[in-house]
PDB file of C-alpha atoms in Angstrom:
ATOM      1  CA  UNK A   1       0.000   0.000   0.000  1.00 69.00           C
ATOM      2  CA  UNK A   2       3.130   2.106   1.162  1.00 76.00           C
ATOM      3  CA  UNK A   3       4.238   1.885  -2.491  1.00 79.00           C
ATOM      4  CA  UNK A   4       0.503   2.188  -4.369  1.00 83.00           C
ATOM      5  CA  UNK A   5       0.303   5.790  -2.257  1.00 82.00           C
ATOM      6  CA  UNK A   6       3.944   7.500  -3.442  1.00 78.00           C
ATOM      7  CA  UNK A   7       2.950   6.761  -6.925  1.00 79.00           C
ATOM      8  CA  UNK A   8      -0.657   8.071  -6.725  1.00 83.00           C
ATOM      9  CA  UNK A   9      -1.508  11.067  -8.345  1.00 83.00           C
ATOM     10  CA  UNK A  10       1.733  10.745 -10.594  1.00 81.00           C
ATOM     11  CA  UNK A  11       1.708  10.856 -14.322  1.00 81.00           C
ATOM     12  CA  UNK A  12       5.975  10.434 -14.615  1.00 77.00           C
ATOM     13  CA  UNK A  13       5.515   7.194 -12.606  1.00 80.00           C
ATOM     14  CA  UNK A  14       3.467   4.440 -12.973  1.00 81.00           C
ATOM     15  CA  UNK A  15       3.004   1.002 -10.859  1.00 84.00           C
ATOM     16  CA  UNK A  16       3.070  -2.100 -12.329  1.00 87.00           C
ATOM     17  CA  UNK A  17       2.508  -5.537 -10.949  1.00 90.00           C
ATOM     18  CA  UNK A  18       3.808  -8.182 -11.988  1.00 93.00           C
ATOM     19  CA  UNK A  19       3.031 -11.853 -10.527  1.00 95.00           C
ATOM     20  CA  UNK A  20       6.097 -14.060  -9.701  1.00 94.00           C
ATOM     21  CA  UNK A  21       4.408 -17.193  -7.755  1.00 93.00           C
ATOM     22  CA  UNK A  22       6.873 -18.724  -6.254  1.00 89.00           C
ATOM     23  CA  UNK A  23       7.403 -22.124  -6.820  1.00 86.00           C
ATOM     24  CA  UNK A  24       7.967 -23.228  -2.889  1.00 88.00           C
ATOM     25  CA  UNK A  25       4.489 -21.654  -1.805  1.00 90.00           C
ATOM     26  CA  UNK A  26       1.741 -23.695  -2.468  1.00 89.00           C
ATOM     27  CA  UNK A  27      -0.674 -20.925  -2.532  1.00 94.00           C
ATOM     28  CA  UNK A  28       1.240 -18.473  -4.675  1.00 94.00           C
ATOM     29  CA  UNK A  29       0.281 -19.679  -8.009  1.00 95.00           C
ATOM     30  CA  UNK A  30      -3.564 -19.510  -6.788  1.00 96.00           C
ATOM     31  CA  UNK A  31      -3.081 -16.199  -5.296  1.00 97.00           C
ATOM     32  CA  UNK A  32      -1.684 -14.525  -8.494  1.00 97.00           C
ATOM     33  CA  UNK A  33      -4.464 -16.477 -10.370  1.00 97.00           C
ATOM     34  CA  UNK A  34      -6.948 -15.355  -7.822  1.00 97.00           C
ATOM     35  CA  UNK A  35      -5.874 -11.116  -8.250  1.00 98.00           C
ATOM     36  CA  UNK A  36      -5.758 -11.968 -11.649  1.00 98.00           C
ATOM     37  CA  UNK A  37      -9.243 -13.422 -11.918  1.00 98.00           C
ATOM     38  CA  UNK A  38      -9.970 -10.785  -9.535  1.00 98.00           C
ATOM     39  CA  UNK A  39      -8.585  -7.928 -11.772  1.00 98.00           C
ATOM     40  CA  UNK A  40     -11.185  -9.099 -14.492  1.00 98.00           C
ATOM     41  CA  UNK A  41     -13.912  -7.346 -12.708  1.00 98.00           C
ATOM     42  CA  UNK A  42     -11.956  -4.751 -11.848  1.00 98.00           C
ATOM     43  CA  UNK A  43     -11.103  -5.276  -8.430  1.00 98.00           C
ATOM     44  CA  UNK A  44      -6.764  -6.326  -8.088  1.00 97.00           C
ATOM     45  CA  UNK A  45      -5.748  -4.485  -5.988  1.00 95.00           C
ATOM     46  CA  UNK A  46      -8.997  -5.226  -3.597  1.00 97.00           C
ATOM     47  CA  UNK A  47      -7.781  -9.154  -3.765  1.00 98.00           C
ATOM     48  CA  UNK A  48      -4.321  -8.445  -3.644  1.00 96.00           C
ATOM     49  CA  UNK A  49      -4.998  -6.430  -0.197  1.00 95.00           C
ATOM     50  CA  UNK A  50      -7.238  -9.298   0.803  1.00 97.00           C
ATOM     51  CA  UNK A  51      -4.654 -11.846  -0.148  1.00 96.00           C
ATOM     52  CA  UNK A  52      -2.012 -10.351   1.911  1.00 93.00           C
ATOM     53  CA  UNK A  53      -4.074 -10.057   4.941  1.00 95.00           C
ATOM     54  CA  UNK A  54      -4.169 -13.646   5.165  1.00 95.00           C
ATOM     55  CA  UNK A  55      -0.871 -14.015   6.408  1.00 93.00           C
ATOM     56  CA  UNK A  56       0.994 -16.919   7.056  1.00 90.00           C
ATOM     57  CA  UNK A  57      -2.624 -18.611   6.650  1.00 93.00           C
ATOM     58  CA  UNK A  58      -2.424 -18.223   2.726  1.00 94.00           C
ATOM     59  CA  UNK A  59      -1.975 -21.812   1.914  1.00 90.00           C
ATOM     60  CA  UNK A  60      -4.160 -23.358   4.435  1.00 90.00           C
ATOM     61  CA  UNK A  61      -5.884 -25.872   2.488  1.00 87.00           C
ATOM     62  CA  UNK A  62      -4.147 -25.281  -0.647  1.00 89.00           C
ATOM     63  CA  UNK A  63      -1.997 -27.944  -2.009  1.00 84.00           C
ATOM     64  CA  UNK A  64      -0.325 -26.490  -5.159  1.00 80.00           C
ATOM     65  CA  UNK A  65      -0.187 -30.161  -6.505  1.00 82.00           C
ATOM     66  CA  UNK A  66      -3.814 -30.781  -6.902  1.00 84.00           C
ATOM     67  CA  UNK A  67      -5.424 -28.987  -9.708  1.00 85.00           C
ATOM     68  CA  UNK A  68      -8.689 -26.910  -9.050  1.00 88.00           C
ATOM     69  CA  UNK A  69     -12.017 -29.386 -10.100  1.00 88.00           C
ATOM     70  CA  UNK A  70     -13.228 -28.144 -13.299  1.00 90.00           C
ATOM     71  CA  UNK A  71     -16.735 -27.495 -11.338  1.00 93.00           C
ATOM     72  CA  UNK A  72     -17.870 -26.178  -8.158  1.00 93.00           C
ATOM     73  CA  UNK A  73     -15.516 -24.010  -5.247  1.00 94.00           C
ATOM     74  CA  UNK A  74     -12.303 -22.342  -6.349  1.00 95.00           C
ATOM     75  CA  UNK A  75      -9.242 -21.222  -3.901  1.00 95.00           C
ATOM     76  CA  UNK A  76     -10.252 -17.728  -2.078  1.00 97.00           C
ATOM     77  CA  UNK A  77     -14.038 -17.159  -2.768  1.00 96.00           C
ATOM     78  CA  UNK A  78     -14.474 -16.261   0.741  1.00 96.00           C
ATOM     79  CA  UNK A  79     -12.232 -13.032  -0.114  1.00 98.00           C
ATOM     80  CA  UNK A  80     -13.589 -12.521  -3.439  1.00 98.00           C
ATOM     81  CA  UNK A  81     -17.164 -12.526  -1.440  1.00 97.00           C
ATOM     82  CA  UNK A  82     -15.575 -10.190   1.267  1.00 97.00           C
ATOM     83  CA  UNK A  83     -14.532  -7.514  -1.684  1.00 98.00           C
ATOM     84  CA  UNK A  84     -17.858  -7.955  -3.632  1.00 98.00           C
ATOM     85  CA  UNK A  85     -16.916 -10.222  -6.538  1.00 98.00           C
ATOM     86  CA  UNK A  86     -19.524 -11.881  -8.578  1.00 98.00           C
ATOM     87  CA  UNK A  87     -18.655 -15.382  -7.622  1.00 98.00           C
ATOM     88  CA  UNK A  88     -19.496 -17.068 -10.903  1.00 97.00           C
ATOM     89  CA  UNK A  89     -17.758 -15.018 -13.072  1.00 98.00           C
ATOM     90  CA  UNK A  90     -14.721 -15.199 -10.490  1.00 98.00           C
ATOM     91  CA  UNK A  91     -14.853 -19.414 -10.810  1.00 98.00           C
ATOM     92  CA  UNK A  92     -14.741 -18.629 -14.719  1.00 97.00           C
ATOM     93  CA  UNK A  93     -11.900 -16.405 -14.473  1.00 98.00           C
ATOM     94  CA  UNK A  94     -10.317 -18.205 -11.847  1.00 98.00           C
ATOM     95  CA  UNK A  95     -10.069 -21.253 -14.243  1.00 97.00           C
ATOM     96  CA  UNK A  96      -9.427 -19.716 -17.575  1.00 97.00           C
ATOM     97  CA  UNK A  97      -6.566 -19.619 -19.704  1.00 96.00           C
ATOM     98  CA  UNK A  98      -6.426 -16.046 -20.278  1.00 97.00           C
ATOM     99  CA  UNK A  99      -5.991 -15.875 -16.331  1.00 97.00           C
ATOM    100  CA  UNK A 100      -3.629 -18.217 -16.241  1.00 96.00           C
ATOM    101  CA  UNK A 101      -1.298 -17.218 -19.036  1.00 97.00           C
ATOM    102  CA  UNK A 102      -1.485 -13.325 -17.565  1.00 97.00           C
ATOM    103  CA  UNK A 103       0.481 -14.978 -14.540  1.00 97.00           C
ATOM    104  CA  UNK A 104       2.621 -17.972 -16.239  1.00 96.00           C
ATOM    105  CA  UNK A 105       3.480 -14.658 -18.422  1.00 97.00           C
ATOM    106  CA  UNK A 106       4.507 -12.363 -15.443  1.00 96.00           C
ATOM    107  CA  UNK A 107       6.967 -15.468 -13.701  1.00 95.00           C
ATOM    108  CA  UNK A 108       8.428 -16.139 -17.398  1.00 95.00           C
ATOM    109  CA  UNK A 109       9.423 -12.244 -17.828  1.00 93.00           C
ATOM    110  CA  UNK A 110      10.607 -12.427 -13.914  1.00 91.00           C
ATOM    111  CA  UNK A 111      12.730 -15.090 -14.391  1.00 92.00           C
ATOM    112  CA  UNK A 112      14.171 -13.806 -17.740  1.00 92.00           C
ATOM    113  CA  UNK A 113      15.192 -10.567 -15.696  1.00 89.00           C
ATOM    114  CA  UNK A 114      16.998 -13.112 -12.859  1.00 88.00           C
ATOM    115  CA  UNK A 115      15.107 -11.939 -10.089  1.00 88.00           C
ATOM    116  CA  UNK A 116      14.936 -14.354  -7.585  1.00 87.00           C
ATOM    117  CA  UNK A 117      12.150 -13.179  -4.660  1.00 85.00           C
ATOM    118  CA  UNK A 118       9.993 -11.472  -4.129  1.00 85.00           C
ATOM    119  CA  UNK A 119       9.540  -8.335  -3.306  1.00 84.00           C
ATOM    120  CA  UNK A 120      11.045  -7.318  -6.384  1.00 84.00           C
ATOM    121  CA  UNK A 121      11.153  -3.198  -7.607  1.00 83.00           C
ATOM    122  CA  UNK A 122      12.616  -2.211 -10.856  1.00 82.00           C
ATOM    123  CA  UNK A 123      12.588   1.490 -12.427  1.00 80.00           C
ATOM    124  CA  UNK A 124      13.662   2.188 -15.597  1.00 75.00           C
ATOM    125  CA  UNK A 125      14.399  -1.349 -16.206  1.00 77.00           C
ATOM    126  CA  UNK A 126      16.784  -0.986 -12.954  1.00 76.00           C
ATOM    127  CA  UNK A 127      16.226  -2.955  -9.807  1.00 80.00           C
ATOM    128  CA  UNK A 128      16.020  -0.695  -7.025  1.00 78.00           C
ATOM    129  CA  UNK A 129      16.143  -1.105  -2.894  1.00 74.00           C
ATOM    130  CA  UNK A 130      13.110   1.158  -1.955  1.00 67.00           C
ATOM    131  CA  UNK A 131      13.725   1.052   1.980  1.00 64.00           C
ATOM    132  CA  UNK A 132      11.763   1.446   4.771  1.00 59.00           C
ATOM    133  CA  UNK A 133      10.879   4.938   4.081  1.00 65.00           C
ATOM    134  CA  UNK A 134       9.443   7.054   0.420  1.00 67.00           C
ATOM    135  CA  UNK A 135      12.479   9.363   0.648  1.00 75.00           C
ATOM    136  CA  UNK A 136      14.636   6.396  -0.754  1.00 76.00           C
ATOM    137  CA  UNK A 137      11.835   5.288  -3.891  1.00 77.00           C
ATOM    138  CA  UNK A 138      11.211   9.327  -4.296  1.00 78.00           C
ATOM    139  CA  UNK A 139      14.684  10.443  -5.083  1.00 78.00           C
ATOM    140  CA  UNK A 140      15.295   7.159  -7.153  1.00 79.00           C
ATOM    141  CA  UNK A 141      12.106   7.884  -9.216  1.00 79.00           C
ATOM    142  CA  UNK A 142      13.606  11.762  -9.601  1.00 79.00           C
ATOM    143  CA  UNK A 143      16.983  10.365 -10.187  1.00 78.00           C
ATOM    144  CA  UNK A 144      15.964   8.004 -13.472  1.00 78.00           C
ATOM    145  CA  UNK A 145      13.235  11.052 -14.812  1.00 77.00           C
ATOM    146  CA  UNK A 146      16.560  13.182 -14.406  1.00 76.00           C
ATOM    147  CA  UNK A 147      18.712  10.955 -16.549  1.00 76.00           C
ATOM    148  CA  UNK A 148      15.862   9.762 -19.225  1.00 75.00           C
ATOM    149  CA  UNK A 149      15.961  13.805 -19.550  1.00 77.00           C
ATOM    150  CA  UNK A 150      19.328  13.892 -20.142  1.00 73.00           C
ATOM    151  CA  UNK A 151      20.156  15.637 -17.242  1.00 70.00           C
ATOM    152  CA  UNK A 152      22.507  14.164 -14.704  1.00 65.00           C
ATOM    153  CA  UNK A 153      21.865  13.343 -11.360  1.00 61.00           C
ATOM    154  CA  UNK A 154      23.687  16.279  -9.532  1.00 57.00           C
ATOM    155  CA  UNK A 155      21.331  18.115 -10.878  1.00 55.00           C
ATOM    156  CA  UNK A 156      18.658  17.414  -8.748  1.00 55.00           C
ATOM    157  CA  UNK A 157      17.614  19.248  -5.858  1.00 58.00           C
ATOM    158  CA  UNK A 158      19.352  18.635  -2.220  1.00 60.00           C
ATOM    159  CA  UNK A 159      17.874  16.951   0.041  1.00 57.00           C
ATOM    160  CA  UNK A 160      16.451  17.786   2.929  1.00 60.00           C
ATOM    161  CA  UNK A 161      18.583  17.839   6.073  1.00 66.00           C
ATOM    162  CA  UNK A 162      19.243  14.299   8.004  1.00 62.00           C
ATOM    163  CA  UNK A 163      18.397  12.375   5.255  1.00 56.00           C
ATOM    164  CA  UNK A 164      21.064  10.220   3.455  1.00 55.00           C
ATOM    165  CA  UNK A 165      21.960  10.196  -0.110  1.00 49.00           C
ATOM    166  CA  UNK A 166      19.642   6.904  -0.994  1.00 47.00           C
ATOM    167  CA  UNK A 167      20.982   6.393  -4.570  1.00 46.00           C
ATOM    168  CA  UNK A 168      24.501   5.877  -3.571  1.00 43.00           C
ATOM    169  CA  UNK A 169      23.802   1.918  -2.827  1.00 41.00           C
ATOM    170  CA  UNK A 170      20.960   1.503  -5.474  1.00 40.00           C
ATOM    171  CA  UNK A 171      22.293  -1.115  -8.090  1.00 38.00           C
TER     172      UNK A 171
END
């Protein structure tokens, strides 16, 4: 959310998500699926929030080895209920190709790229370290408009006192 709110309101910056299910979680292929079917109706980032508030309790009853029935309950109606999905169009979407190639998509473009885990943040085709803080993503997001501008990055304004130079360890 920390991330969704620095970029709001922006038109130099723009968020996008990309799903990288990791292999080891047994409920992170269904999750992406899940936003993805989600996103259909308009509602990602709704799921997504919903998702993450599971918690550790993500996979409970998932076992990523076992595909979904072709009929009847999919993985995480009772979230897609909670944010207002229709729940037959969510079963549809949940199962469909389209849905599923979005994601298988997302992990083969991750993978091409080398990352590894997730989080992941890249800007400007550059992985970044955002930090605990938006000073760190802010000045990095200033720093590559700067240069696609042609302008260096001394050229920027200072910042503001007590806060450290956050580009000097970005990769």
């Amino acid at each position: 959310k920390k991330i969704r709110k620095l970029v709001e309101g922006r038109d130099d910056v723009a968020l996008v998500y990309k799903h990288f299910p990791l292999r080891r979680h047994a409920a992170a292929l269904s999750a992406a699926i899940a936003a993805e079917a989600a996103s259909e109706q308009g509602r990602f980032w709704e799921m997504h929030d919903a998702l993450f508030g599971l918690g550790r309790s993500i996979g409970e009853g998932i076992d990523g080895k076992v595909p979904v029935p072709p009929e009847g309950p999919v993985y995480f109606e009772a979230e897609a209920e909670s944010i207002g999905l229709d729940l037959d169009r969510y079963r549809v979407d949940f199962r469909s190709d389209r849905v599923r190639d979005r994601v298988d998509a997302d992990r083969e473009e991750a993978e091409r790229l080398g990352i590894r885990g997730t989080p992941t943040f890249l800007l400007g085709g550059v992985r970044v370290r955002p930090g605990p803080g938006s000073d760190r993503l802010t000045r990095q997001i200033a720093r590559a408009r700067a240069e696609s501008e042609g302008r260096f990055s001394w050229d920027l304004p200072k910042l503001p006192e007590g806060v450290s130079d956050p580009t000097v360890d970005a990769p």
